[in-house]
Amino acid sequence: MRNRKILLTGAAGQIGQILTRELAKRYGSQNVIATDISGNPGFPCAFEKLDVLDRERMEKLVSENGITDLYHLAAILSATGEKNPQKAWDINMRGTLNALEVARVTDVERLFFPSSIAVFGIEIDREKAPQHAPLIPHSVYGISKAAGENWCNYYFEKYGLDVRSIRYPGVIGYESPPGGGTTDYAVDIFYKAVEEGHYACFLNANARLPMIYMDDAIRATIELMEAPSEKISIRTSYNLQGMSFTPAELFEEIKKFIPEVTIEYQPDYRQDIADSWPGRLDDQAAKADWGWKREFDISKLTETMYRGIKSLQQQTT
Ligand code: AKB
């Protein structure tokens, strides 16, 4: 295999910021190019502005820099997507097709596509969403991710493009802010608990959703991308399970660190999105194919988030 040369789209997003730093550490910052439509949040590697709808510029950046690994992260998430479904469809779908086409016509060897728990709908076993299930999503974001997964599979079958993908649960971390998702409450709650001692939650107390701590999500992504091709049996997208909890359960964990914290529940339109998502995923295929194993459970996550936010606070005071 050639030396890796990596380009990320949507690198300034919640996952992108952390993944870019990790890839720069692992492969050398001279081998990583971060791109985003918004500004550079301080990457340790090269940064280029890129709108993923601009296929010509994407192709130029990829071919001129001899990119081997393309991480196409740019997307509009579930909650923001519902406010402007046409725009979400354009960016998510056209952006993905541009990335697939650019990979096909250049020397890209591997493409990573982030999918989501949003691909599932209410018709499946939501206690443990199977790897292979009918995908009837109820949000425009979910529809675009389900279609994206199938396009990935198509490019693998038709063109032999080595496409790899994960269905991320809600990703929780303290070093980069989430942007416009339904699972964002699980990050917001920590900041509000530490800074204000109170949280108004936009989901119901009992809205159980799959979640994962950032370190596990990043490690899973890199492990999948580094796995030998013959180990990858799924070219749509792999289910990935970290942990599952409700807002009420997370609140109880946070209380162990901040006993005086209070919560109120004010479910809004995002509760409808959460109602259509599974509470847990069956990730047996990821375990069997490339050895996935989570490290963070709810108590390790809570302690890490609490201590991380506290230390950020101390650095700024
Ligand atoms: C969202 O809430 O939209 C995302 C996701 C689960 O894909 N975090």
mmCIF file of C-alpha atoms and ligand atoms in Angstrom:
data_model
loop_
_atom_site.group_PDB
_atom_site.id
_atom_site.type_symbol
_atom_site.label_atom_id
_atom_site.label_comp_id
_atom_site.label_asym_id
_atom_site.label_seq_id
_atom_site.Cartn_x
_atom_site.Cartn_y
_atom_site.Cartn_z
ATOM 1 C CA MET A 1 0.000 0.000 0.000
ATOM 2 C CA ARG A 2 1.193 3.568 -0.762
ATOM 3 C CA ASN A 3 1.913 6.033 2.027
ATOM 4 C CA ARG A 4 -1.381 7.467 3.190
ATOM 5 C CA LYS A 5 -2.343 10.977 2.093
ATOM 6 C CA ILE A 6 -5.569 11.999 3.762
ATOM 7 C CA LEU A 7 -8.229 14.612 3.026
ATOM 8 C CA LEU A 8 -11.277 15.249 5.200
ATOM 9 C CA THR A 9 -14.397 17.177 4.229
ATOM 10 C CA GLY A 10 -16.466 18.727 7.028
ATOM 11 C CA ALA A 11 -13.345 18.663 9.194
ATOM 12 C CA ALA A 12 -14.510 21.540 11.392
ATOM 13 C CA GLY A 13 -17.510 19.536 12.640
ATOM 14 C CA GLN A 14 -17.801 17.717 15.970
ATOM 15 C CA ILE A 15 -16.198 14.445 14.826
ATOM 16 C CA GLY A 16 -14.003 16.067 12.153
ATOM 17 C CA GLN A 17 -12.043 18.255 14.551
ATOM 18 C CA ILE A 18 -10.996 15.326 16.734
ATOM 19 C CA LEU A 19 -10.505 12.868 13.872
ATOM 20 C CA THR A 20 -8.295 15.355 11.982
ATOM 21 C CA ARG A 21 -6.034 15.804 15.001
ATOM 22 C CA GLU A 22 -5.805 12.053 15.545
ATOM 23 C CA LEU A 23 -5.029 11.345 11.878
ATOM 24 C CA ALA A 24 -2.382 14.106 11.853
ATOM 25 C CA LYS A 25 -0.768 12.515 14.932
ATOM 26 C CA ARG A 26 -0.862 9.055 13.395
ATOM 27 C CA TYR A 27 0.104 9.737 9.789
ATOM 28 C CA GLY A 28 2.027 13.019 10.156
ATOM 29 C CA SER A 29 0.494 16.476 9.827
ATOM 30 C CA GLN A 30 2.189 16.905 6.419
ATOM 31 C CA ASN A 31 0.021 14.020 5.138
ATOM 32 C CA VAL A 32 -3.369 15.382 6.238
ATOM 33 C CA ILE A 33 -5.497 18.123 4.666
ATOM 34 C CA ALA A 34 -8.546 19.369 6.561
ATOM 35 C CA THR A 35 -11.293 21.054 4.531
ATOM 36 C CA ASP A 36 -14.534 22.723 5.546
ATOM 37 C CA ILE A 37 -16.959 25.357 4.337
ATOM 38 C CA SER A 38 -16.351 27.277 7.574
ATOM 39 C CA GLY A 39 -13.068 28.580 9.027
ATOM 40 C CA ASN A 40 -10.018 26.777 10.398
ATOM 41 C CA PRO A 41 -10.514 26.025 14.111
ATOM 42 C CA GLY A 42 -6.737 25.683 14.578
ATOM 43 C CA PHE A 43 -5.808 22.423 12.855
ATOM 44 C CA PRO A 44 -2.247 21.090 13.220
ATOM 45 C CA CYS A 45 -2.224 20.400 9.449
ATOM 46 C CA ALA A 46 -3.021 22.132 6.151
ATOM 47 C CA PHE A 47 -6.492 23.622 5.836
ATOM 48 C CA GLU A 48 -8.472 24.516 2.703
ATOM 49 C CA LYS A 49 -11.933 26.030 2.389
ATOM 50 C CA LEU A 50 -14.174 23.645 0.486
ATOM 51 C CA ASP A 51 -17.883 23.575 -0.251
ATOM 52 C CA VAL A 52 -18.678 19.903 -0.953
ATOM 53 C CA LEU A 53 -21.116 21.015 -3.663
ATOM 54 C CA ASP A 54 -18.091 22.301 -5.614
ATOM 55 C CA ARG A 55 -17.046 19.048 -7.208
ATOM 56 C CA GLU A 56 -14.387 20.613 -9.419
ATOM 57 C CA ARG A 57 -12.509 22.081 -6.469
ATOM 58 C CA MET A 58 -12.852 18.845 -4.493
ATOM 59 C CA GLU A 59 -11.358 16.916 -7.416
ATOM 60 C CA LYS A 60 -8.521 19.429 -7.820
ATOM 61 C CA LEU A 61 -7.580 19.246 -4.131
ATOM 62 C CA VAL A 62 -7.706 15.444 -4.157
ATOM 63 C CA SER A 63 -5.751 14.905 -7.378
ATOM 64 C CA GLU A 64 -3.145 17.648 -6.881
ATOM 65 C CA ASN A 65 -2.327 16.320 -3.420
ATOM 66 C CA GLY A 66 -2.259 12.613 -4.340
ATOM 67 C CA ILE A 67 -4.951 11.764 -1.785
ATOM 68 C CA THR A 68 -5.290 8.046 -0.955
ATOM 69 C CA ASP A 69 -7.872 8.250 1.868
ATOM 70 C CA LEU A 70 -10.919 10.503 1.647
ATOM 71 C CA TYR A 71 -13.037 10.999 4.777
ATOM 72 C CA HIS A 72 -16.276 12.595 3.616
ATOM 73 C CA LEU A 73 -17.721 13.954 6.863
ATOM 74 C CA ALA A 74 -19.604 17.049 5.661
ATOM 75 C CA ALA A 75 -23.357 16.766 6.334
ATOM 76 C CA ILE A 76 -26.347 18.562 7.788
ATOM 77 C CA LEU A 77 -27.517 16.667 10.882
ATOM 78 C CA SER A 78 -30.982 15.490 11.892
ATOM 79 C CA ALA A 79 -32.420 18.465 13.783
ATOM 80 C CA THR A 80 -31.074 21.167 11.428
ATOM 81 C CA GLY A 81 -32.106 19.045 8.437
ATOM 82 C CA GLU A 82 -35.775 19.138 9.441
ATOM 83 C CA LYS A 83 -35.745 22.936 9.278
ATOM 84 C CA ASN A 84 -34.745 22.923 5.608
ATOM 85 C CA PRO A 85 -35.192 19.452 4.089
ATOM 86 C CA GLN A 86 -34.347 20.496 0.507
ATOM 87 C CA LYS A 87 -31.054 22.058 1.539
ATOM 88 C CA ALA A 88 -30.173 19.071 3.753
ATOM 89 C CA TRP A 89 -30.877 16.692 0.871
ATOM 90 C CA ASP A 90 -28.744 18.737 -1.557
ATOM 91 C CA ILE A 91 -25.743 18.992 0.736
ATOM 92 C CA ASN A 92 -25.906 15.453 2.089
ATOM 93 C CA MET A 93 -26.699 13.717 -1.175
ATOM 94 C CA ARG A 94 -24.913 15.812 -3.787
ATOM 95 C CA GLY A 95 -21.929 16.160 -1.429
ATOM 96 C CA THR A 96 -21.725 12.371 -1.054
ATOM 97 C CA LEU A 97 -22.095 11.727 -4.774
ATOM 98 C CA ASN A 98 -19.359 14.293 -5.441
ATOM 99 C CA ALA A 99 -17.051 12.538 -2.962
ATOM 100 C CA LEU A 100 -17.787 9.112 -4.502
ATOM 101 C CA GLU A 101 -17.228 10.393 -8.036
ATOM 102 C CA VAL A 102 -14.029 12.236 -7.092
ATOM 103 C CA ALA A 103 -12.750 9.060 -5.430
ATOM 104 C CA ARG A 104 -13.645 7.024 -8.524
ATOM 105 C CA VAL A 105 -11.862 9.249 -11.039
ATOM 106 C CA THR A 106 -8.743 9.988 -8.954
ATOM 107 C CA ASP A 107 -6.227 7.784 -7.124
ATOM 108 C CA VAL A 108 -8.252 7.577 -3.900
ATOM 109 C CA GLU A 109 -7.953 4.049 -2.517
ATOM 110 C CA ARG A 110 -10.303 4.290 0.480
ATOM 111 C CA LEU A 111 -13.334 6.398 1.169
ATOM 112 C CA PHE A 112 -14.956 6.777 4.595
ATOM 113 C CA PHE A 113 -18.645 7.675 4.790
ATOM 114 C CA PRO A 114 -20.255 8.360 8.182
ATOM 115 C CA SER A 115 -23.765 6.962 8.423
ATOM 116 C CA SER A 116 -26.019 7.122 11.468
ATOM 117 C CA ILE A 117 -28.622 5.450 13.677
ATOM 118 C CA ALA A 118 -30.980 7.807 11.806
ATOM 119 C CA VAL A 119 -31.204 5.326 8.909
ATOM 120 C CA PHE A 120 -33.596 3.167 10.944
ATOM 121 C CA GLY A 121 -37.320 3.706 11.353
ATOM 122 C CA ILE A 122 -40.076 2.428 13.603
ATOM 123 C CA GLU A 123 -40.691 -0.769 11.611
ATOM 124 C CA ILE A 124 -37.735 -2.675 13.077
ATOM 125 C CA ASP A 125 -36.858 -4.183 16.473
ATOM 126 C CA ARG A 126 -35.887 -0.936 18.176
ATOM 127 C CA GLU A 127 -34.605 -2.755 21.272
ATOM 128 C CA LYS A 128 -31.721 -4.032 19.147
ATOM 129 C CA ALA A 129 -31.648 -2.709 15.597
ATOM 130 C CA PRO A 130 -30.336 -5.504 13.355
ATOM 131 C CA GLN A 131 -27.398 -4.995 11.010
ATOM 132 C CA HIS A 132 -29.568 -5.852 8.037
ATOM 133 C CA ALA A 133 -33.004 -4.273 8.316
ATOM 134 C CA PRO A 134 -35.457 -2.478 6.058
ATOM 135 C CA LEU A 135 -34.431 1.173 6.199
ATOM 136 C CA ILE A 136 -37.477 3.452 6.347
ATOM 137 C CA PRO A 137 -36.096 6.592 8.002
ATOM 138 C CA HIS A 138 -38.384 9.394 9.151
ATOM 139 C CA SER A 139 -36.012 12.383 8.894
ATOM 140 C CA VAL A 140 -34.444 13.900 5.781
ATOM 141 C CA TYR A 141 -31.042 13.318 7.377
ATOM 142 C CA GLY A 142 -31.888 9.617 7.826
ATOM 143 C CA ILE A 143 -33.148 9.355 4.237
ATOM 144 C CA SER A 144 -29.928 10.907 2.927
ATOM 145 C CA LYS A 145 -27.754 8.602 5.057
ATOM 146 C CA ALA A 146 -29.692 5.485 3.980
ATOM 147 C CA ALA A 147 -29.342 6.533 0.338
ATOM 148 C CA GLY A 148 -25.666 7.384 0.899
ATOM 149 C CA GLU A 149 -24.961 3.923 2.317
ATOM 150 C CA ASN A 150 -26.538 2.327 -0.723
ATOM 151 C CA TRP A 151 -24.542 4.545 -3.071
ATOM 152 C CA CYS A 152 -21.387 3.464 -1.225
ATOM 153 C CA ASN A 153 -22.307 -0.173 -1.737
ATOM 154 C CA TYR A 154 -23.023 0.552 -5.409
ATOM 155 C CA TYR A 155 -19.591 2.150 -5.938
ATOM 156 C CA PHE A 156 -17.960 -0.836 -4.258
ATOM 157 C CA GLU A 157 -19.831 -3.358 -6.395
ATOM 158 C CA LYS A 158 -19.701 -1.492 -9.690
ATOM 159 C CA TYR A 159 -16.300 0.225 -9.536
ATOM 160 C CA GLY A 160 -14.444 -1.706 -6.829
ATOM 161 C CA LEU A 161 -14.034 1.473 -4.747
ATOM 162 C CA ASP A 162 -12.945 0.506 -1.215
ATOM 163 C CA VAL A 163 -15.707 2.307 0.689
ATOM 164 C CA ARG A 164 -16.087 1.890 4.447
ATOM 165 C CA SER A 165 -18.787 3.220 6.720
ATOM 166 C CA ILE A 166 -20.080 3.267 10.292
ATOM 167 C CA ARG A 167 -23.593 3.973 11.566
ATOM 168 C CA TYR A 168 -22.581 6.313 14.396
ATOM 169 C CA PRO A 169 -24.689 6.534 17.533
ATOM 170 C CA GLY A 170 -24.861 9.989 19.198
ATOM 171 C CA VAL A 171 -21.228 11.019 19.700
ATOM 172 C CA ILE A 172 -20.350 12.649 23.035
ATOM 173 C CA GLY A 173 -17.172 14.619 23.698
ATOM 174 C CA TYR A 174 -16.111 17.883 25.335
ATOM 175 C CA GLU A 175 -13.413 19.125 22.964
ATOM 176 C CA SER A 176 -15.606 20.013 19.971
ATOM 177 C CA PRO A 177 -19.217 21.241 19.998
ATOM 178 C CA PRO A 178 -21.927 19.166 18.285
ATOM 179 C CA GLY A 179 -23.925 20.967 15.607
ATOM 180 C CA GLY A 180 -27.605 20.433 14.953
ATOM 181 C CA GLY A 181 -28.229 16.824 15.990
ATOM 182 C CA THR A 182 -30.941 15.173 18.083
ATOM 183 C CA THR A 183 -28.382 13.531 20.357
ATOM 184 C CA ASP A 184 -26.738 16.906 21.121
ATOM 185 C CA TYR A 185 -28.595 17.019 24.444
ATOM 186 C CA ALA A 186 -26.116 14.479 25.827
ATOM 187 C CA VAL A 187 -23.286 17.013 25.381
ATOM 188 C CA ASP A 188 -25.300 20.154 26.284
ATOM 189 C CA ILE A 189 -26.433 18.627 29.577
ATOM 190 C CA PHE A 190 -22.836 18.421 30.856
ATOM 191 C CA TYR A 191 -22.010 22.036 29.999
ATOM 192 C CA LYS A 192 -25.238 23.372 31.519
ATOM 193 C CA ALA A 193 -24.867 21.169 34.621
ATOM 194 C CA VAL A 194 -21.293 22.378 35.263
ATOM 195 C CA GLU A 195 -21.850 26.030 34.315
ATOM 196 C CA GLU A 196 -25.439 26.718 35.472
ATOM 197 C CA GLY A 197 -26.486 23.766 37.680
ATOM 198 C CA HIS A 198 -29.665 23.297 35.643
ATOM 199 C CA TYR A 199 -30.641 21.776 32.301
ATOM 200 C CA ALA A 200 -33.823 22.136 30.239
ATOM 201 C CA CYS A 201 -33.842 18.957 28.162
ATOM 202 C CA PHE A 202 -35.424 18.981 24.679
ATOM 203 C CA LEU A 203 -36.108 15.217 24.854
ATOM 204 C CA ASN A 204 -38.343 13.213 27.212
ATOM 205 C CA ALA A 205 -36.887 11.706 30.377
ATOM 206 C CA ASN A 206 -37.263 8.197 28.930
ATOM 207 C CA ALA A 207 -35.945 8.753 25.365
ATOM 208 C CA ARG A 208 -33.437 5.886 25.164
ATOM 209 C CA LEU A 209 -30.841 6.307 22.405
ATOM 210 C CA PRO A 210 -27.527 4.693 21.468
ATOM 211 C CA MET A 211 -24.496 6.857 22.318
ATOM 212 C CA ILE A 212 -20.726 6.580 22.125
ATOM 213 C CA TYR A 213 -17.843 8.479 23.703
ATOM 214 C CA MET A 214 -15.692 10.407 21.223
ATOM 215 C CA ASP A 215 -12.500 8.379 21.837
ATOM 216 C CA ASP A 216 -14.349 5.151 21.028
ATOM 217 C CA ALA A 217 -15.898 6.694 17.889
ATOM 218 C CA ILE A 218 -12.507 7.907 16.626
ATOM 219 C CA ARG A 219 -10.800 4.615 17.423
ATOM 220 C CA ALA A 220 -13.580 2.669 15.643
ATOM 221 C CA THR A 221 -13.227 4.879 12.559
ATOM 222 C CA ILE A 222 -9.471 4.414 12.331
ATOM 223 C CA GLU A 223 -9.665 0.671 13.094
ATOM 224 C CA LEU A 224 -12.229 0.220 10.333
ATOM 225 C CA MET A 225 -10.162 2.247 7.855
ATOM 226 C CA GLU A 226 -6.993 0.323 8.700
ATOM 227 C CA ALA A 227 -8.576 -3.148 8.561
ATOM 228 C CA PRO A 228 -7.514 -5.362 5.639
ATOM 229 C CA SER A 229 -10.029 -5.142 2.818
ATOM 230 C CA GLU A 230 -10.905 -8.836 2.948
ATOM 231 C CA LYS A 231 -12.174 -8.376 6.534
ATOM 232 C CA ILE A 232 -14.833 -5.890 5.410
ATOM 233 C CA SER A 233 -17.963 -7.871 4.610
ATOM 234 C CA ILE A 234 -20.376 -4.921 4.780
ATOM 235 C CA ARG A 235 -20.130 -2.132 2.213
ATOM 236 C CA THR A 236 -23.293 -0.302 3.162
ATOM 237 C CA SER A 237 -22.495 0.620 6.782
ATOM 238 C CA TYR A 238 -21.619 -1.122 10.055
ATOM 239 C CA ASN A 239 -23.843 -0.837 13.138
ATOM 240 C CA LEU A 240 -21.768 0.440 16.063
ATOM 241 C CA GLN A 241 -22.939 0.195 19.677
ATOM 242 C CA GLY A 242 -21.267 2.083 22.511
ATOM 243 C CA MET A 243 -23.828 2.431 25.301
ATOM 244 C CA SER A 244 -27.539 3.237 25.567
ATOM 245 C CA PHE A 245 -29.227 5.507 28.087
ATOM 246 C CA THR A 246 -32.126 7.883 28.638
ATOM 247 C CA PRO A 247 -31.809 11.554 29.662
ATOM 248 C CA ALA A 248 -33.052 10.561 33.146
ATOM 249 C CA GLU A 249 -30.354 7.890 33.495
ATOM 250 C CA LEU A 250 -27.629 10.281 32.340
ATOM 251 C CA PHE A 251 -28.902 12.910 34.768
ATOM 252 C CA GLU A 252 -28.572 10.398 37.665
ATOM 253 C CA GLU A 253 -24.942 9.762 36.681
ATOM 254 C CA ILE A 254 -24.180 13.501 36.522
ATOM 255 C CA LYS A 255 -25.716 13.956 39.984
ATOM 256 C CA LYS A 256 -22.956 11.743 41.394
ATOM 257 C CA PHE A 257 -20.528 14.595 40.523
ATOM 258 C CA ILE A 258 -22.875 17.590 40.922
ATOM 259 C CA PRO A 259 -25.444 16.591 43.595
ATOM 260 C CA GLU A 260 -27.313 19.940 43.461
ATOM 261 C CA VAL A 261 -27.967 19.835 39.681
ATOM 262 C CA THR A 262 -31.608 20.017 38.513
ATOM 263 C CA ILE A 263 -33.383 19.120 35.281
ATOM 264 C CA GLU A 264 -36.682 19.863 33.547
ATOM 265 C CA TYR A 265 -38.072 18.223 30.414
ATOM 266 C CA GLN A 266 -39.400 20.348 27.540
ATOM 267 C CA PRO A 267 -39.595 17.962 24.568
ATOM 268 C CA ASP A 268 -39.800 19.709 21.188
ATOM 269 C CA TYR A 269 -39.757 18.554 17.525
ATOM 270 C CA ARG A 270 -36.540 16.650 18.212
ATOM 271 C CA GLN A 271 -38.491 14.183 20.367
ATOM 272 C CA ASP A 272 -40.350 13.064 17.206
ATOM 273 C CA ILE A 273 -36.997 12.336 15.572
ATOM 274 C CA ALA A 274 -35.787 10.410 18.645
ATOM 275 C CA ASP A 275 -39.065 8.426 18.698
ATOM 276 C CA SER A 276 -38.216 6.971 15.306
ATOM 277 C CA TRP A 277 -34.687 5.870 16.250
ATOM 278 C CA PRO A 278 -33.628 2.593 17.881
ATOM 279 C CA GLY A 279 -32.585 2.402 21.538
ATOM 280 C CA ARG A 280 -29.737 0.031 20.814
ATOM 281 C CA LEU A 281 -27.895 -1.512 17.854
ATOM 282 C CA ASP A 282 -26.713 -5.040 17.170
ATOM 283 C CA ASP A 283 -23.023 -4.564 16.314
ATOM 284 C CA GLN A 284 -22.013 -8.220 16.088
ATOM 285 C CA ALA A 285 -20.779 -7.782 12.495
ATOM 286 C CA ALA A 286 -18.347 -4.972 13.471
ATOM 287 C CA LYS A 287 -17.040 -7.131 16.331
ATOM 288 C CA ALA A 288 -16.602 -10.199 14.146
ATOM 289 C CA ASP A 289 -15.181 -8.483 11.041
ATOM 290 C CA TRP A 290 -12.699 -5.944 12.395
ATOM 291 C CA GLY A 291 -12.636 -6.545 16.147
ATOM 292 C CA TRP A 292 -14.730 -3.610 17.394
ATOM 293 C CA LYS A 293 -14.862 -3.334 21.207
ATOM 294 C CA ARG A 294 -16.128 -0.337 23.141
ATOM 295 C CA GLU A 295 -14.141 1.040 26.089
ATOM 296 C CA PHE A 296 -16.490 3.661 27.527
ATOM 297 C CA ASP A 297 -19.674 2.900 29.485
ATOM 298 C CA ILE A 298 -21.969 5.542 30.978
ATOM 299 C CA SER A 299 -19.992 5.963 34.203
ATOM 300 C CA LYS A 300 -16.595 6.303 32.482
ATOM 301 C CA LEU A 301 -18.169 8.716 29.995
ATOM 302 C CA THR A 302 -19.711 10.852 32.751
ATOM 303 C CA GLU A 303 -16.496 11.100 34.754
ATOM 304 C CA THR A 304 -14.452 11.938 31.625
ATOM 305 C CA MET A 305 -16.929 14.600 30.470
ATOM 306 C CA TYR A 306 -17.178 16.167 33.922
ATOM 307 C CA ARG A 307 -13.408 16.313 34.492
ATOM 308 C CA GLY A 308 -12.764 17.454 30.887
ATOM 309 C CA ILE A 309 -15.185 20.386 31.084
ATOM 310 C CA LYS A 310 -13.852 21.355 34.512
ATOM 311 C CA SER A 311 -10.285 21.421 33.220
ATOM 312 C CA LEU A 312 -11.297 23.507 30.188
ATOM 313 C CA GLN A 313 -12.961 25.950 32.612
ATOM 314 C CA GLN A 314 -9.786 26.182 34.683
ATOM 315 C CA GLN A 315 -7.692 26.872 31.570
ATOM 316 C CA THR A 316 -9.902 29.854 30.647
ATOM 317 C CA THR A 317 -10.027 31.429 34.150
HETATM 318 C C1 AKB B 1 -27.823 13.480 15.129
HETATM 319 O O1 AKB B 1 -28.341 13.519 16.259
HETATM 320 O O2 AKB B 1 -28.369 13.929 14.104
HETATM 321 C C2 AKB B 1 -26.478 12.809 14.978
HETATM 322 C C3 AKB B 1 -26.626 11.362 14.639
HETATM 323 C C4 AKB B 1 -27.128 10.420 15.640
HETATM 324 O O3 AKB B 1 -26.320 10.979 13.543
HETATM 325 N N1 AKB B 1 -25.723 12.957 16.187
#
